[in-house]
Structures are given as C-alpha cells and as structure tokens.
XYZ file of C-alpha atoms in Angstrom:
404
model
C 0.000 0.000 0.000
C 1.358 3.431 -1.012
C 0.375 5.504 2.014
C 1.698 8.704 0.453
C -0.690 8.432 -2.480
C -3.506 7.468 -0.113
C -2.839 10.713 1.746
C -2.938 12.598 -1.569
C -6.264 10.911 -2.339
C -7.599 12.205 0.978
C -6.475 15.765 0.179
C -7.985 15.556 -3.305
C -11.256 14.350 -1.783
C -11.322 17.348 0.558
C -10.651 19.706 -2.356
C -13.343 18.018 -4.474
C -15.851 18.323 -1.631
C -15.051 22.027 -1.283
C -15.688 22.497 -5.015
C -19.057 20.749 -4.769
C -20.022 22.856 -1.748
C -18.969 26.012 -3.605
C -21.283 25.078 -6.493
C -24.224 24.532 -4.133
C -23.585 27.775 -2.260
C -23.324 29.897 -5.404
C -26.263 28.385 -7.276
C -28.507 28.939 -4.253
C -27.745 32.653 -4.581
C -29.434 32.697 -8.000
C -33.175 33.024 -8.721
C -33.613 29.352 -9.576
C -36.756 27.340 -8.951
C -36.999 25.017 -5.984
C -37.014 21.850 -8.111
C -33.869 22.848 -9.988
C -32.053 23.655 -6.746
C -33.103 20.339 -5.280
C -31.632 18.578 -8.313
C -28.343 20.402 -7.770
C -28.324 19.349 -4.122
C -28.994 15.728 -5.054
C -26.112 15.781 -7.558
C -23.921 17.228 -4.800
C -25.008 14.459 -2.421
C -24.044 11.887 -5.061
C -20.776 13.449 -6.218
C -19.233 13.930 -2.775
C -19.104 10.234 -1.688
C -18.696 8.876 -5.240
C -15.426 10.723 -5.912
C -13.227 8.910 -3.344
C -14.696 5.557 -4.386
C -13.821 6.203 -8.033
C -10.433 7.548 -7.000
C -9.507 4.464 -4.973
C -11.077 1.947 -7.331
C -10.320 3.500 -10.717
C -6.858 4.921 -10.075
C -5.693 3.346 -6.859
C -6.441 -0.341 -7.289
C -6.971 -0.492 -11.044
C -5.684 1.464 -14.021
C -2.476 3.227 -12.895
C -2.703 1.300 -9.572
C -1.390 4.305 -7.615
C -1.961 2.587 -4.279
C -0.038 -0.497 -5.390
C 3.183 1.006 -6.707
C 1.932 2.668 -9.888
C 3.069 6.089 -11.153
C 1.224 9.359 -11.761
C 2.636 9.445 -15.300
C 0.005 6.880 -16.237
C -2.904 9.006 -15.009
C -5.065 10.492 -17.842
C -4.546 14.201 -18.500
C -8.233 14.953 -17.903
C -7.973 13.480 -14.410
C -4.847 15.511 -13.669
C -6.621 18.672 -14.823
C -9.508 18.030 -12.438
C -7.087 17.211 -9.628
C -5.563 20.661 -10.180
C -9.029 22.137 -9.609
C -9.315 20.046 -6.451
C -6.039 21.600 -5.319
C -7.557 25.038 -5.795
C -10.597 23.874 -3.807
C -8.328 22.718 -0.988
C -6.537 26.074 -1.011
C -9.893 27.861 -0.921
C -10.925 25.851 2.128
C -7.694 26.728 3.927
C -8.223 30.427 3.211
C -11.860 30.246 4.330
C -10.968 28.584 7.618
C -8.160 31.102 8.168
C -10.575 33.988 7.599
C -13.012 32.402 10.048
C -10.341 32.254 12.727
C -8.891 35.705 12.052
C -12.164 37.583 11.654
C -12.798 40.083 14.424
C -15.973 42.078 15.177
C -15.908 45.583 13.674
C -15.253 48.501 16.025
C -18.784 49.710 15.282
C -20.027 46.785 17.404
C -19.490 48.167 20.888
C -21.456 45.679 22.977
C -23.132 42.306 22.629
C -24.921 39.991 25.023
C -27.503 37.282 24.716
C -29.951 35.028 26.490
C -30.621 31.465 25.368
C -34.155 30.129 25.736
C -34.954 26.417 25.596
C -38.489 26.425 24.224
C -39.090 22.787 25.159
C -39.068 23.636 28.875
C -42.067 25.937 28.450
C -43.939 24.005 25.761
C -47.316 22.485 26.525
C -46.675 19.656 24.038
C -44.075 18.442 21.560
C -42.643 21.135 19.295
C -41.906 18.649 16.514
C -45.107 19.357 14.585
C -45.857 17.853 11.181
C -43.033 19.304 9.110
C -40.817 17.267 6.819
C -37.381 15.809 7.611
C -38.355 14.762 11.138
C -35.383 12.400 11.275
C -33.053 15.391 11.581
C -34.492 16.143 15.005
C -32.642 13.074 16.305
C -29.216 14.396 15.315
C -27.152 14.789 18.509
C -26.683 18.420 19.510
C -29.548 19.727 17.389
C -30.511 23.170 18.754
C -33.570 23.739 16.585
C -35.906 24.098 19.591
C -33.772 26.683 21.383
C -33.411 30.312 20.405
C -31.043 33.126 21.289
C -32.300 36.590 22.150
C -29.287 38.626 21.128
C -28.753 42.269 22.085
C -26.178 44.279 20.147
C -25.133 47.910 20.313
C -23.774 49.618 17.199
C -21.980 52.963 17.045
C -22.668 54.569 13.670
C -21.104 57.787 12.320
C -24.218 59.244 10.657
C -26.731 58.508 13.394
C -28.174 61.843 14.625
C -27.248 62.623 18.214
C -30.963 63.046 18.955
C -31.453 59.369 18.067
C -28.804 58.056 20.436
C -30.255 54.927 22.025
C -32.718 54.190 19.183
C -33.699 50.514 19.257
C -34.971 48.063 16.671
C -35.679 44.373 16.372
C -34.071 42.544 13.474
C -36.065 39.406 12.631
C -35.404 37.114 9.694
C -35.981 33.677 8.184
C -38.738 32.296 10.394
C -39.584 29.628 7.794
C -42.966 28.283 8.821
C -42.539 24.623 7.822
C -44.606 22.904 10.505
C -41.492 22.038 12.520
C -41.149 23.711 14.950
C -44.819 24.167 15.796
C -46.672 27.455 16.167
C -46.025 27.366 19.920
C -42.279 27.794 19.342
C -42.860 30.980 17.358
C -45.325 32.225 19.946
C -42.643 31.877 22.604
C -40.253 33.881 20.423
C -42.947 36.515 19.870
C -43.507 36.793 23.629
C -39.775 37.299 24.199
C -39.864 40.158 21.677
C -42.915 41.726 23.303
C -41.137 41.714 26.662
C -38.371 43.912 25.198
C -40.107 46.704 23.245
C -38.186 48.605 20.574
C -38.724 51.741 18.507
C -38.883 49.821 15.238
C -39.251 46.225 13.984
C -37.653 44.925 10.775
C -38.262 41.565 9.103
C -35.788 40.690 6.343
C -37.563 37.893 4.474
C -38.308 34.153 4.249
C -41.386 33.842 6.425
C -43.263 30.986 4.754
C -42.519 27.500 3.475
C -46.146 26.295 3.431
C -49.157 28.262 2.255
C -51.467 26.435 4.665
C -49.577 27.911 7.637
C -50.396 31.509 6.710
C -52.737 31.855 9.739
C -49.615 31.625 11.913
C -48.705 35.152 10.853
C -51.534 36.700 12.849
C -50.511 34.742 15.969
C -46.860 35.834 15.741
C -45.740 38.857 13.721
C -49.292 40.177 13.867
C -48.872 40.685 17.629
C -45.922 43.057 17.215
C -46.030 46.834 17.071
C -43.544 49.675 17.476
C -43.723 53.504 17.708
C -41.830 53.975 14.412
C -43.528 51.052 12.692
C -42.972 47.465 11.591
C -41.377 46.968 8.152
C -40.829 43.887 6.013
C -39.568 42.397 2.798
C -40.001 38.829 1.544
C -37.405 36.262 0.486
C -36.805 33.459 -1.967
C -38.861 30.913 -0.008
C -41.817 33.315 -0.001
C -41.233 33.658 -3.765
C -41.867 29.908 -4.162
C -45.367 30.272 -2.645
C -48.387 32.566 -3.044
C -46.319 35.708 -2.603
C -49.146 38.281 -2.964
C -51.164 36.487 -0.271
C -48.267 36.572 2.195
C -47.601 40.220 1.413
C -51.253 41.191 1.811
C -51.578 39.288 5.085
C -48.672 41.181 6.629
C -49.964 44.509 5.357
C -53.418 43.798 6.768
C -51.790 43.361 10.184
C -50.162 46.789 10.054
C -46.766 45.855 8.642
C -45.286 48.187 6.018
C -43.929 46.674 2.798
C -40.671 48.382 1.754
C -39.723 46.028 -1.083
C -38.282 47.917 -4.044
C -38.975 51.327 -2.566
C -37.921 53.767 0.136
C -40.193 54.779 3.001
C -39.527 57.950 4.985
C -40.023 58.154 8.740
C -39.681 61.514 10.477
C -38.388 61.285 14.026
C -37.117 64.047 16.329
C -36.282 66.428 13.511
C -34.475 63.901 11.311
C -35.502 61.480 8.589
C -35.114 57.710 8.598
C -35.097 56.288 5.072
C -35.957 52.563 4.984
C -35.545 50.707 1.702
C -36.118 47.045 0.895
C -34.342 44.776 -1.599
C -35.812 41.386 -2.567
C -33.571 40.917 -5.623
C -32.508 38.746 -7.341
C -35.797 36.909 -6.752
C -38.341 39.718 -6.890
C -38.661 43.394 -7.715
C -35.919 45.979 -8.089
C -33.427 47.561 -5.681
C -34.688 50.653 -3.845
C -33.375 54.006 -5.045
C -32.367 56.136 -2.077
C -30.856 58.901 -4.217
C -34.119 59.748 -5.982
C -35.921 59.955 -2.652
C -33.250 62.217 -1.209
C -33.363 64.593 -4.162
C -36.897 65.566 -3.186
C -35.321 67.392 -0.259
C -31.894 68.200 -1.717
C -32.182 68.834 -5.516
C -28.436 69.354 -5.971
C -26.641 67.206 -3.372
C -23.044 68.189 -2.763
C -20.357 65.823 -1.531
C -19.383 66.537 2.039
C -22.647 68.253 2.972
C -24.003 66.737 6.214
C -27.086 64.603 5.721
C -30.335 65.146 7.593
C -31.292 61.514 7.162
C -30.197 57.996 8.055
C -30.266 55.231 5.428
C -31.408 51.741 6.447
C -31.450 48.979 3.829
C -33.341 45.731 4.389
C -31.924 43.145 1.975
C -32.831 39.480 2.143
C -29.412 38.362 0.936
C -26.127 39.792 2.229
C -24.764 39.611 -1.327
C -25.756 43.265 -1.848
C -23.297 44.499 0.770
C -20.964 45.938 -1.867
C -23.800 47.962 -3.397
C -24.954 49.177 0.012
C -21.446 50.442 0.761
C -21.272 52.125 -2.639
C -24.617 53.843 -2.061
C -23.679 55.115 1.396
C -26.134 52.949 3.347
C -25.651 53.421 7.089
C -27.154 50.138 8.275
C -27.989 47.024 6.267
C -30.032 44.166 7.737
C -29.989 40.749 6.039
C -30.657 37.062 6.563
C -31.004 34.196 4.061
C -27.799 32.338 5.037
C -28.967 30.972 8.437
C -25.414 31.089 9.770
C -24.873 27.904 7.778
C -27.239 26.034 10.154
C -24.326 23.724 10.982
C -20.988 25.122 12.140
C -18.158 22.620 12.425
C -15.629 22.930 15.263
C -12.521 24.726 14.043
C -13.977 25.249 10.574
C -17.196 27.194 11.034
C -20.100 27.115 8.565
C -19.838 25.085 5.373
C -23.097 25.632 3.490
C -24.257 29.204 2.906
C -26.426 30.246 -0.080
C -24.352 33.212 -1.200
C -22.126 34.309 -4.054
C -19.475 34.801 -1.370
C -19.838 31.351 0.149
C -19.659 31.436 3.944
C -18.012 34.855 4.147
C -21.248 36.551 5.281
C -22.969 33.533 6.838
C -23.883 35.489 9.982
C -22.670 38.290 12.207
C -21.654 41.917 11.807
C -19.548 43.369 8.994
C -18.326 46.871 8.214
C -16.943 48.629 5.155
C -16.929 52.243 3.961
C -19.084 53.402 6.916
C -21.750 50.797 6.118
C -22.567 48.294 8.853
C -24.265 45.033 7.881
C -25.912 42.679 10.350
C -26.698 39.180 9.065
C -29.161 37.256 11.215
C -28.977 33.486 11.668
C -32.772 33.530 11.528
C -35.139 31.221 13.365
C -35.806 28.365 10.997
C -35.032 26.693 7.710
C -36.459 24.147 5.320
C -34.555 21.476 7.249
C -34.990 21.423 11.073
C -31.280 21.237 11.857
C -29.127 23.593 13.913
C -25.708 22.488 15.170
C -23.572 25.061 17.027
C -25.739 27.668 15.265
C -28.784 28.526 17.361
C -31.820 30.290 15.914
C -31.805 33.964 16.862
C -33.692 37.227 17.054
C -31.672 40.395 17.568
C -32.500 43.614 19.401
C -30.220 46.370 18.162
C -29.412 49.611 19.965
C -27.938 52.434 17.898
C -25.525 54.901 19.405
C -24.376 58.195 17.937
C -20.635 58.825 17.609
C -21.155 62.425 18.805
C -23.176 61.425 21.847
C -20.779 58.618 22.814
C -17.844 61.030 22.499
C -19.598 63.397 24.901
C -20.288 60.551 27.329
C -16.656 59.478 27.331
C-alpha cells in the first residue's frame, strides 16, 4: 500500500468536496426554482461520496494502480486537470478557515450579550409538529428548539445625536414549515414583546407552506412599534403565493418596503428605509431619488439630515450598500450555515461569497451590515448555530464622544 498516495487521495477528496459545496452555495444565490435547486443538491449528495470511491477503485487499485506502486505518469490528462481544480478547492478551504479564525468584530459593534431560551421547557406539548425531515431532530446536539435573544449595540457615524439609544428588532428567516410548531414561534414573539423597541424589521423568508399563513396573525401580527414594523419577503416566499403573504402582513399593520424607500420623520431627522428582494423579486430601492426631493443638488461633504437603512434578504448586496452610502444594512437568508463545524465554522451558505457573510456583523466604507442566523429553515437542523432574534441599539458617535 502506497500511504503517500492514499494521503494525496484524501487531500484531493477534501478539495473536491469544497468544489461541490462552492457550487451549491453559489447556485442557491441565484433566482432558480426550488425543483432545480433540489436537483443540484442531489447531484452534490451523489458526487461527494462517489469521488473517493472512483479515486480508490479507478486509479488506486486499477488502471495506474497508484496505491499499489503505480506512477502518476500513467494518469489520464483529464484526471490531472480536475485534480488541479481540487487543489484550488483545498486552497480555498484553507483560506476560508483562516478567515473564520482571524475575523474580528468591527469597532462599530461596541457591545453584545444574549440570552438562550430552551423552548421545550415551556412548551405544553411536543414542538416537533408535522413538518418534513423529522429524522433530523434526532441528530445529537440539534438546537432547533432553542433560540437566542441577542442584544447588540452599534456605534454609527451618521446617526443623529438626537437618536442616540434608538432601538430596533431585526427578525429574519422564520420559515414556517410545521417544525417547529406554532407554539415555538409564539414563545419567540412573547420574548420580543417583553423587550419593546422603537422599530421592527423583518428581512424575508417567512413561509414554506401556504397552509400555515394563519400563523402570521398569531406571531408577527402581535408586534407593534412607535416607528412602525417593516418587512420584505425572500426566496422561499417567492416559491409560494407571494401576494397572499404580502397582503396578510400589510393587513396586520406591517409596512412593505420592497423595491422602494419609506420615509419616517423622528425628532427632527428622517429615517429612510428601503427594501431589496432581488434577485428573486422586484428591483433595488433608489435612495438617491428619494433624497433629491429634499436636496435637488446634493453636494459631496454636505451633512445629511437623514439615516439610510437597507433591508436586503441576501447579504450579497453588501458591496452595493457600501457604494450607495447605506448606514445600516439588515440581512438574513444564510442561516449562519445552520451547521458550524468545530474549528472550521459554517460550510453551506447560499451566497455568491460562500460562507463569508454567513452570519454576524460586517463593516466597510461606513456601512454596517448585520446578518441574522434567523429562526428556521427548510430542514430542522441547527448544530452550534442557534436560531436567533436580535434587538439592536444604535448609538451616535457624537453622543458617545460626549459621554466618554
């Protein structure tokens, strides 16, 4: 047995797996139908275990017999070319893991704390419900029935001093699938009601089953805030009866900001809230056109009398938000990966950037983005990646400077 070549086979298998994962992550960032995405996932599930079997059988024990004293000179050129791609996949994995370890919270995040709630301890009956993929509930360490109430404080340069201490709830990806049951979401709703905020934002993916639409009234329908409740929808809502979901939320007092900008006047300043459901639905909101109603000839360097908040289902629009001078961007869609491996972090994340923006807080060009892990997912599986809702407190740079 050539143990050196066996070790190379193992490295090639890791690189191949990373390539397959990269394909799944990137294709799930596109506006593809559910059936097509499921086909891609099934091909991934087949290709990952099949590769090492073909490698050992076709090249290791037969053909060039690399595990039995054969030479790489006898390996077909096409195989060598793909192995080179596997090497690039392996390198990509190393860089991804290194970024995961080296990533530090941005300085704009000045405080964070959280409370973990085990919903099973307060449930009147099983929270399993009638959703699909029930077998996943038996996976050891599954945290699907717990949730984290996270509280984060952000210091933002363009927040008016008069708004220092402004609070908002960031909610995302509740994914009504039937598992967990309605009672789980009611417990989450109660936790939100016990900590009022000035504003509530939902950043998409509420529904996975049309028949569970009545759940909206028993959960999000119970919420209210002085500055309003605002929402966009996501790709899973796109798969269903989207107008019905949108109308249900609007009938309960929620304000739809998809593809447009809504202005909220508060303490002498304007809050501009825009929503982006692309690439699945609608168009990006245009903040500049809205601002020109008040400032026909904007000049660079002139202080703004407004604060820009973008609600984008996917974090993939971070670059555009930074370009457009967005102050705060709230996203979801990636679920934190749902499973985070020890030492590696998340693996699957439906984004053009892979796992780079799977969850957490990111900052560039004075734009802060918060990506929620959300509450649910099509598959009831959460390992080292609890469901979450986040209460955000905004602090003004000027006011914090005075306090210090």
